Coordinates of C-alpha atoms in Angstrom, one line a residue:
M1 CA 27.6 111.6 -90.1
T2 CA 26.6 114.8 -88.1
N3 CA 28.8 117.9 -87.7
W4 CA 27.7 118.3 -84.1
L5 CA 30.4 119.4 -81.6
P6 CA 30.0 119.6 -77.8
D7 CA 31.0 122.6 -75.9
I8 CA 33.7 121.5 -73.3
Q9 CA 33.4 124.6 -71.1
Q10 CA 29.6 123.7 -70.4
G11 CA 28.5 121.6 -67.3
H12 CA 30.0 120.3 -64.3
G13 CA 32.2 117.3 -63.3
P14 CA 34.8 115.5 -65.4
L15 CA 35.4 116.4 -68.8
Y16 CA 34.1 112.9 -70.2
A17 CA 31.0 113.2 -68.1
R18 CA 30.3 116.6 -69.5
I19 CA 30.6 115.3 -73.0
A20 CA 28.3 112.6 -72.3
D21 CA 25.7 114.9 -70.8
Q22 CA 25.8 117.2 -73.8
I23 CA 25.4 114.3 -76.2
E24 CA 22.3 113.3 -74.2
H25 CA 21.1 116.9 -74.3
A26 CA 21.7 117.1 -78.0
I27 CA 19.5 113.9 -78.5
G28 CA 16.8 115.2 -76.2
N29 CA 16.5 118.5 -78.3
G30 CA 16.9 116.9 -81.7
A31 CA 20.3 118.2 -82.6
L32 CA 21.3 114.6 -82.9
P33 CA 18.2 113.0 -84.4
V34 CA 17.3 109.4 -84.3
G35 CA 19.7 107.4 -86.5
A36 CA 22.1 110.0 -86.6
K37 CA 25.8 108.9 -86.6
L38 CA 28.2 110.4 -83.9
P39 CA 31.6 111.6 -85.1
P40 CA 34.3 109.0 -84.9
Q41 CA 36.0 109.2 -81.6
R42 CA 39.4 110.2 -83.2
N43 CA 38.0 113.0 -85.2
L44 CA 36.0 114.3 -82.4
A45 CA 38.9 114.3 -79.9
Y46 CA 41.1 116.1 -82.6
D47 CA 38.2 118.7 -83.3
I48 CA 37.8 119.6 -79.7
G49 CA 41.3 119.1 -78.5
V50 CA 41.0 116.3 -76.0
T51 CA 42.4 112.7 -75.7
I52 CA 40.6 109.7 -77.5
G53 CA 40.4 108.1 -74.1
T54 CA 38.1 111.1 -73.1
I55 CA 35.8 110.6 -75.9
G56 CA 35.8 106.8 -75.5
R57 CA 34.5 107.1 -72.0
A58 CA 31.9 109.7 -72.9
Y59 CA 30.6 107.4 -75.5
N60 CA 30.6 104.4 -73.2
I61 CA 28.5 106.5 -70.9
V62 CA 25.8 107.3 -73.3
R63 CA 25.8 103.6 -74.6
E64 CA 25.3 102.4 -71.0
R65 CA 22.5 104.9 -70.9
G66 CA 20.8 103.3 -73.7
L67 CA 21.2 106.4 -76.0
V68 CA 23.2 105.1 -78.7
S69 CA 24.4 101.8 -80.2
G70 CA 28.0 101.1 -81.4
E71 CA 29.4 98.5 -83.8
V72 CA 33.1 98.0 -84.6
G73 CA 33.8 99.3 -88.1
R74 CA 30.2 100.7 -88.4
G75 CA 30.1 103.7 -86.1
T76 CA 27.9 104.9 -83.1
Y77 CA 24.3 105.8 -83.8
V78 CA 21.6 107.4 -82.0
L79 CA 18.9 104.8 -81.0
D80 CA 15.2 105.1 -81.9
H81 CA 13.9 104.4 -78.4
P82 CA 16.4 105.0 -75.9
E83 CA 16.0 103.4 -72.6
R84 CA 15.6 106.2 -69.9
R85 CA 18.6 106.0 -67.4
P86 CA 17.7 106.0 -63.5
P87 CA 17.1 109.5 -62.1
E88 CA 19.9 109.3 -59.8
Q89 CA 22.3 109.1 -62.6
S90 CA 21.1 111.9 -64.5
D91 CA 22.1 115.0 -62.6
P92 CA 25.5 116.6 -62.8
L93 CA 26.1 116.4 -59.0
T94 CA 25.8 112.7 -59.1
T95 CA 28.1 112.3 -62.1
S96 CA 30.7 114.7 -60.4
L97 CA 30.7 112.6 -57.1
A98 CA 30.8 109.2 -58.8
G99 CA 34.6 109.3 -59.9
T100 CA 35.5 107.2 -63.0
R101 CA 34.2 103.9 -61.5
P102 CA 30.7 102.7 -62.5
L103 CA 28.2 103.0 -59.6
V104 CA 27.5 99.2 -60.1
A105 CA 30.3 97.3 -61.2
P106 CA 29.7 95.0 -64.3
V107 CA 29.0 91.5 -63.5
G108 CA 31.5 88.8 -64.7
K109 CA 34.4 91.1 -64.6
L110 CA 37.8 90.5 -62.8
R111 CA 37.9 92.9 -60.0
F112 CA 41.5 94.6 -60.2
D113 CA 39.7 98.0 -59.0
S114 CA 39.5 97.0 -55.3
T115 CA 42.0 96.7 -52.5
A116 CA 39.8 95.1 -49.9
A117 CA 41.4 92.6 -47.6
P118 CA 41.9 89.4 -49.4
D119 CA 39.6 86.5 -48.4
I120 CA 41.7 84.2 -46.2
G121 CA 38.7 82.5 -44.3
Q122 CA 37.7 85.5 -42.1
G123 CA 34.2 84.4 -42.0
T124 CA 34.9 81.6 -39.5
V125 CA 36.5 83.9 -37.0
L126 CA 33.7 86.6 -37.6
S127 CA 30.9 84.2 -37.1
E128 CA 32.3 82.8 -33.8
L129 CA 32.9 86.4 -32.5
L130 CA 29.5 87.5 -33.6
G131 CA 27.8 84.4 -31.8
E132 CA 29.6 85.4 -28.6
V133 CA 28.6 89.0 -28.8
S134 CA 24.9 87.9 -29.6
N135 CA 24.8 85.5 -26.7
E136 CA 26.3 87.9 -24.2
H137 CA 24.4 91.2 -25.1
H138 CA 20.8 90.4 -26.1
A139 CA 19.5 93.8 -25.3
D140 CA 22.4 95.8 -26.7
I141 CA 22.5 94.3 -30.1
A142 CA 18.8 95.2 -30.4
S143 CA 19.2 98.9 -29.5
Y144 CA 21.3 102.0 -30.1
A145 CA 24.8 102.0 -28.6
R146 CA 24.0 104.0 -25.6
N147 CA 27.2 103.5 -23.6
F148 CA 30.8 103.2 -24.9
P149 CA 32.7 100.6 -22.7
D150 CA 36.3 101.2 -21.9
H151 CA 37.6 98.4 -24.1
W152 CA 36.1 100.0 -27.4
F153 CA 38.9 102.8 -26.6
E154 CA 41.5 100.3 -25.6
A155 CA 41.1 98.4 -28.9
G156 CA 41.7 101.8 -30.7
C157 CA 44.8 102.5 -28.8
L158 CA 46.3 99.1 -29.5
W159 CA 45.3 99.1 -33.3
L160 CA 46.5 102.6 -33.9
G161 CA 49.7 102.2 -32.0
R162 CA 53.0 101.9 -34.1
G163 CA 56.5 101.2 -32.8
G164 CA 56.8 103.2 -29.5
F165 CA 53.7 105.4 -30.1
R166 CA 50.4 104.6 -28.5
P167 CA 47.5 107.1 -28.4
R168 CA 45.7 107.7 -25.0
P169 CA 42.2 106.1 -24.5
E170 CA 40.5 109.4 -23.8
N171 CA 41.6 110.7 -27.4
I172 CA 40.1 107.7 -29.1
V173 CA 36.9 107.8 -31.2
P174 CA 35.5 104.4 -32.6
T175 CA 34.0 105.0 -36.1
L176 CA 32.2 103.5 -38.8
G177 CA 35.6 102.9 -40.8
A178 CA 38.4 105.2 -41.8
H179 CA 36.4 107.1 -44.5
A180 CA 33.6 108.0 -41.9
A181 CA 36.3 109.0 -39.6
V182 CA 38.1 111.4 -41.9
V183 CA 34.7 113.0 -43.0
A184 CA 33.8 113.4 -39.3
V185 CA 37.1 115.1 -38.5
I186 CA 36.7 117.5 -41.5
A187 CA 33.2 118.4 -40.5
A188 CA 34.2 119.1 -37.0
V189 CA 37.1 121.3 -37.4
T190 CA 36.5 123.1 -40.7
A191 CA 33.3 125.2 -42.0
P192 CA 31.8 125.5 -45.3
G193 CA 33.8 127.4 -47.7
D194 CA 37.1 126.4 -46.1
R195 CA 40.0 124.8 -48.2
I196 CA 41.1 121.3 -47.6
A197 CA 44.6 120.4 -49.0
F198 CA 45.2 117.2 -50.8
E199 CA 48.0 115.7 -52.8
T200 CA 47.2 115.9 -56.6
L201 CA 46.9 112.2 -56.6
T202 CA 45.1 110.8 -53.5
Y203 CA 42.1 108.9 -52.2
S204 CA 39.9 111.1 -54.0
Q205 CA 36.6 109.8 -52.3
V206 CA 37.7 112.0 -49.6
S207 CA 37.9 115.1 -51.8
R208 CA 34.7 114.4 -53.4
S209 CA 33.0 113.9 -50.0
V210 CA 34.5 117.4 -48.7
G211 CA 33.0 119.0 -51.7
L212 CA 29.6 117.3 -50.9
I213 CA 29.6 119.2 -47.5
G214 CA 30.6 122.5 -48.8
R215 CA 34.4 122.5 -48.5
R216 CA 36.8 123.5 -51.2
T217 CA 39.6 121.4 -52.4
T218 CA 43.2 122.8 -53.1
M219 CA 46.0 120.5 -54.6
V220 CA 49.7 120.2 -53.5
E221 CA 52.3 118.7 -55.6
S222 CA 53.9 115.5 -54.6
D223 CA 56.6 113.2 -55.9
A224 CA 58.1 109.8 -55.3
F225 CA 58.2 110.6 -51.5
G226 CA 54.8 112.2 -51.1
M227 CA 53.8 115.6 -50.7
I228 CA 56.3 118.3 -51.3
P229 CA 57.0 120.5 -48.3
D230 CA 57.9 123.7 -50.5
D231 CA 54.7 123.6 -52.4
F232 CA 52.7 122.8 -49.2
E233 CA 54.2 125.9 -47.7
R234 CA 53.3 127.8 -50.9
V235 CA 49.6 126.6 -50.7
C236 CA 49.5 127.4 -47.0
A237 CA 50.6 131.1 -47.6
Q238 CA 48.4 131.7 -50.7
Q239 CA 45.3 129.8 -50.3
H240 CA 45.2 129.3 -46.3
P241 CA 43.8 125.7 -46.0
K242 CA 42.3 124.9 -42.8
L243 CA 43.1 121.2 -43.0
A244 CA 45.4 118.8 -45.0
F245 CA 44.8 115.2 -45.7
L246 CA 47.8 112.8 -46.1
M247 CA 48.7 109.2 -46.3
P248 CA 52.6 109.4 -45.4
S249 CA 53.1 105.5 -45.5
A250 CA 52.1 103.5 -48.5
Q251 CA 50.3 106.4 -50.1
N252 CA 47.2 105.4 -52.3
P253 CA 47.7 105.2 -55.3
T254 CA 51.3 106.0 -55.6
V255 CA 52.7 103.6 -52.7
A256 CA 55.0 106.4 -51.7
V257 CA 56.5 106.5 -48.3
M258 CA 57.5 109.8 -46.7
P259 CA 60.9 110.0 -45.2
L260 CA 61.3 111.5 -41.6
A261 CA 62.7 114.6 -42.6
R262 CA 59.8 115.5 -45.1
R263 CA 57.2 114.4 -42.2
Q264 CA 59.1 116.8 -40.0
A265 CA 58.9 119.6 -42.6
I266 CA 55.2 118.9 -43.2
A267 CA 54.5 119.1 -39.5
D268 CA 56.5 122.3 -39.0
I269 CA 54.8 124.0 -42.0
A270 CA 51.3 123.0 -40.5
R271 CA 52.3 124.3 -37.2
K272 CA 53.4 127.6 -38.5
Y273 CA 50.2 128.3 -40.5
G274 CA 47.8 126.6 -38.2
V275 CA 46.8 123.7 -40.3
W276 CA 45.1 120.6 -39.0
L277 CA 46.4 117.3 -40.3
V278 CA 44.5 114.1 -41.0
E279 CA 46.8 111.2 -41.2
D280 CA 45.4 108.1 -42.9
D281 CA 47.5 105.1 -41.8
L282 CA 45.0 102.5 -43.4
Y283 CA 47.8 101.1 -45.7
G284 CA 50.8 102.3 -43.7
A285 CA 50.0 99.9 -40.7
M286 CA 50.5 97.0 -43.0
T287 CA 53.8 97.8 -44.1
G288 CA 55.9 97.6 -40.9
D289 CA 57.4 101.1 -41.5
Q290 CA 58.8 102.4 -38.2
T291 CA 59.1 106.0 -39.6
P292 CA 57.5 108.3 -36.7
L293 CA 53.9 109.1 -37.5
L294 CA 52.8 112.7 -38.0
A295 CA 50.8 112.1 -35.0
E296 CA 54.1 111.8 -33.0
L297 CA 55.5 114.8 -34.8
A298 CA 52.6 117.1 -34.3
P299 CA 50.3 115.7 -31.7
E300 CA 48.5 118.9 -31.2
R301 CA 47.2 119.1 -34.6
T302 CA 47.1 115.6 -36.1
F303 CA 44.0 113.2 -36.3
L304 CA 45.4 109.7 -36.9
V305 CA 43.0 107.3 -38.7
G306 CA 42.9 103.6 -39.1
G307 CA 40.5 100.7 -39.6
L308 CA 40.0 97.1 -40.6
S309 CA 38.7 97.2 -44.0
K310 CA 42.1 96.8 -46.0
S311 CA 43.9 94.4 -43.8
V312 CA 41.3 92.4 -41.8
A313 CA 38.0 92.1 -43.4
A314 CA 36.2 94.7 -45.7
G315 CA 32.7 93.9 -44.6
V316 CA 33.7 95.0 -41.1
R317 CA 33.2 98.7 -41.2
G318 CA 35.1 99.5 -38.2
G319 CA 37.7 102.2 -37.4
W320 CA 39.3 104.5 -35.0
V321 CA 40.6 108.1 -35.0
A322 CA 43.1 109.2 -32.4
C323 CA 42.5 112.9 -31.8
P324 CA 44.7 115.9 -30.4
P325 CA 44.1 116.4 -26.8
N326 CA 40.4 117.6 -25.9
F327 CA 39.0 116.8 -29.1
G328 CA 37.6 113.4 -28.6
Q329 CA 34.1 114.4 -27.6
R330 CA 33.9 116.8 -30.5
I331 CA 34.7 114.3 -33.1
R332 CA 32.5 111.6 -31.4
I333 CA 29.5 114.0 -31.8
A334 CA 30.6 115.0 -35.4
H335 CA 30.8 111.4 -36.3
K336 CA 27.4 110.7 -35.0
M337 CA 26.0 113.5 -37.0
V338 CA 27.6 112.6 -40.3
S339 CA 27.2 108.7 -40.0
G340 CA 24.0 108.4 -38.0
G341 CA 25.8 106.5 -35.1
L342 CA 27.8 103.5 -34.2
P343 CA 26.0 100.3 -33.9
F344 CA 26.9 98.2 -30.7
I345 CA 27.3 95.1 -32.5
L346 CA 29.9 96.5 -35.0
A347 CA 31.9 98.4 -32.3
E348 CA 32.1 95.3 -30.0
L349 CA 32.9 93.0 -32.8
C350 CA 35.9 95.3 -33.9
A351 CA 37.1 95.7 -30.3
R352 CA 37.0 91.9 -29.7
L353 CA 38.8 91.3 -33.0
V354 CA 41.6 93.5 -31.8
L355 CA 41.9 92.7 -28.3
S356 CA 41.5 88.8 -28.8
G357 CA 44.5 89.0 -31.2
S358 CA 42.4 87.9 -34.0
A359 CA 42.8 91.1 -36.0
A360 CA 46.5 91.1 -35.9
A361 CA 46.5 87.3 -36.8
L362 CA 44.2 87.8 -39.7
R363 CA 46.3 91.0 -40.9
S364 CA 49.5 88.9 -40.9
Q365 CA 47.9 86.1 -43.0
G366 CA 46.5 88.6 -45.3
I367 CA 49.9 90.4 -45.8
E368 CA 51.4 86.9 -46.6
E369 CA 48.8 86.4 -49.4
V370 CA 49.5 89.8 -50.6
R371 CA 53.1 89.1 -50.7
A372 CA 52.6 86.3 -52.8
R373 CA 50.3 88.0 -55.2
E374 CA 52.8 90.9 -55.5
A375 CA 55.6 88.6 -56.4
I376 CA 53.4 87.4 -59.2
A377 CA 53.1 90.9 -60.6
R378 CA 56.8 91.2 -60.5
E379 CA 57.1 88.1 -62.5
V380 CA 54.4 88.8 -65.0
F381 CA 55.1 92.5 -65.5
E382 CA 58.9 92.2 -65.6
G383 CA 60.5 95.0 -67.7
I384 CA 57.5 97.3 -67.1
E385 CA 57.8 100.2 -64.8
F386 CA 55.6 100.1 -61.6
A387 CA 55.6 101.0 -58.0
S388 CA 54.6 98.4 -55.4
H389 CA 55.2 97.3 -51.9
P390 CA 55.3 93.7 -50.8
C391 CA 52.7 94.3 -48.1
I392 CA 50.3 96.5 -50.3
P393 CA 47.6 95.2 -52.5
F394 CA 47.8 97.4 -55.5
L395 CA 50.3 98.4 -58.1
W396 CA 50.9 101.8 -59.6
M397 CA 51.8 101.1 -63.1
K398 CA 53.4 103.4 -65.8
L399 CA 51.7 102.8 -69.2
P400 CA 54.3 102.3 -72.1
D401 CA 53.7 104.6 -75.2
P402 CA 51.3 105.1 -76.9
W403 CA 48.7 103.9 -74.1
L404 CA 46.6 106.6 -72.4
S405 CA 45.3 105.9 -69.0
G406 CA 41.5 106.0 -69.9
T407 CA 42.1 104.2 -73.2
F408 CA 43.8 101.3 -71.4
K409 CA 41.1 101.1 -68.8
Q410 CA 38.5 100.7 -71.6
A411 CA 40.6 98.1 -73.4
A412 CA 41.0 96.1 -70.2
L413 CA 37.4 96.3 -69.6
Q414 CA 36.6 94.9 -73.1
E415 CA 39.0 91.9 -72.0
G416 CA 37.1 91.2 -68.8
V417 CA 39.3 93.1 -66.3
L418 CA 38.4 96.3 -64.2
V419 CA 41.4 98.5 -63.4
D420 CA 41.5 102.1 -62.1
D421 CA 42.6 105.0 -64.5
E422 CA 44.6 107.9 -63.0
D423 CA 41.5 110.3 -63.1
E424 CA 40.0 108.1 -60.2
F425 CA 42.7 109.5 -57.8
K426 CA 42.8 113.2 -59.0
A427 CA 41.6 115.5 -56.1
G428 CA 40.5 118.1 -58.6
R429 CA 41.1 119.4 -62.1
T430 CA 44.5 119.5 -63.2
D431 CA 46.6 119.6 -66.2
R432 CA 49.1 117.0 -64.8
V433 CA 49.1 113.7 -66.9
F434 CA 50.7 110.6 -65.4
H435 CA 50.0 108.0 -67.9
R436 CA 49.5 105.4 -65.1
I437 CA 46.7 103.1 -63.9
R438 CA 46.3 101.4 -60.4
I439 CA 45.9 97.6 -60.3
G440 CA 44.6 96.3 -57.2
F441 CA 44.8 92.6 -56.9
S442 CA 43.5 91.5 -53.5
S443 CA 39.7 90.7 -54.6
P444 CA 40.1 87.7 -56.7
P445 CA 39.5 84.6 -54.6
Q446 CA 42.3 82.6 -56.0
R447 CA 46.0 83.3 -57.0
A448 CA 45.5 81.5 -60.4
E449 CA 42.9 84.3 -61.1
V450 CA 45.3 87.1 -60.2
R451 CA 48.0 85.5 -62.6
A452 CA 45.4 85.2 -65.5
G453 CA 44.3 88.8 -64.9
F454 CA 48.0 90.0 -65.0
Q455 CA 48.8 88.1 -68.1
T456 CA 45.7 89.6 -69.8
L457 CA 46.7 93.1 -69.0
K458 CA 50.3 92.2 -70.0
R459 CA 49.2 91.1 -73.5
L460 CA 47.4 94.4 -73.9
L461 CA 50.4 96.4 -72.7
D462 CA 52.6 94.5 -75.3
S463 CA 50.2 94.9 -78.1
G464 CA 49.9 98.7 -77.7
R465 CA 46.8 100.5 -78.9
A466 CA 46.5 98.3 -82.0
G467 CA 45.1 95.7 -79.6
Y468 CA 42.2 97.7 -78.7
D469 CA 39.4 98.4 -81.2
S470 CA 37.2 101.3 -80.0
F471 CA 33.7 101.9 -81.4
E472 CA 33.8 104.2 -84.3

């Protein structure tokens, strides 16, 4: 067995990815020759002061790259003729942007790592509407979206409205989904080098995206009710972020709902320090929460974003952003620049879904399915701590001792279930450890599959780490 140790201060991206890259480099330069046995995971974790879950992920990466083989009870060895990994997986930038999910999900696994709208027969409605659009707009669907008809904006007003709040049509921008809307706003109102504030745990694909376009991430502490105002003000005073990204209702992944007093405090602080706010209401619109939106409390600086992927149909990449007054044209141009533009057939389909009432009906049906699945979770996971909401298709589960987030994710994978560890939702590097996983349960077609997956995870939780045999 080799005495080789990685230098965890070198490289870019998550720690486990840096360790994997160093193993590959050591194999390439001969420091780990063909046939060499890598250190046992527990030994290496102890020697360099990291968790065994981190080492397990690093070893899994180099195994997927074809560099090593591992057998239970025998160890992990450098292969004689390792397969070369695709070029797009070899550079540090790709690794740092990918998060903790595989770029291509393993086949044959139960997908508890997605929160797309459940399949409730949307295909029938979509095919009918697409047929109507095709029959009525032969020329338009074959070309660019050169004109934006009024009803596209009316649909956005209706879909983003909540309670007594309804944005004005001139402030609406139709987009290629919520993610594209958020990136377009950030690109339009900030500059390279500016800081963007995120909660420590968040929809981290946005934080990775802003890094790709040259913005810097700064993190704000949060609790069971969302972003903490005192820490937000500290960050604003010390680091001067230009924009903050928040999900006040049904936050992803914590399911937190921010109370009105805290929303007002966040709005006041943003106004005091001149910080733009992006309010992602993708899940919040599913909850029926009547707490006033940030867009109501600070309309002059809040961009409200919503879409159809989580509540209507994941394949319909449609969304809208409601802008502060006089920002609609600016965001529309920025969206075109970062996304390539909005196809007529998609924008028209989304508008018809909303204005016909089909989107609201599908959302209601989807929420009923989510309610049934969340009830199954409460039954199967009785006695285990987790946060959930009856209308939201994921759980934020506290792992019982001695489970670690990354280790449990690998154990679940070996049992055929894909879940998300906590690192997938960290906006940047942090010493905070939550010992939690997110379980998304909307993708499996049938409730029976959902129940079976929950029962598999419950058996793992009950067995402790003795039920997980890693390669050493």
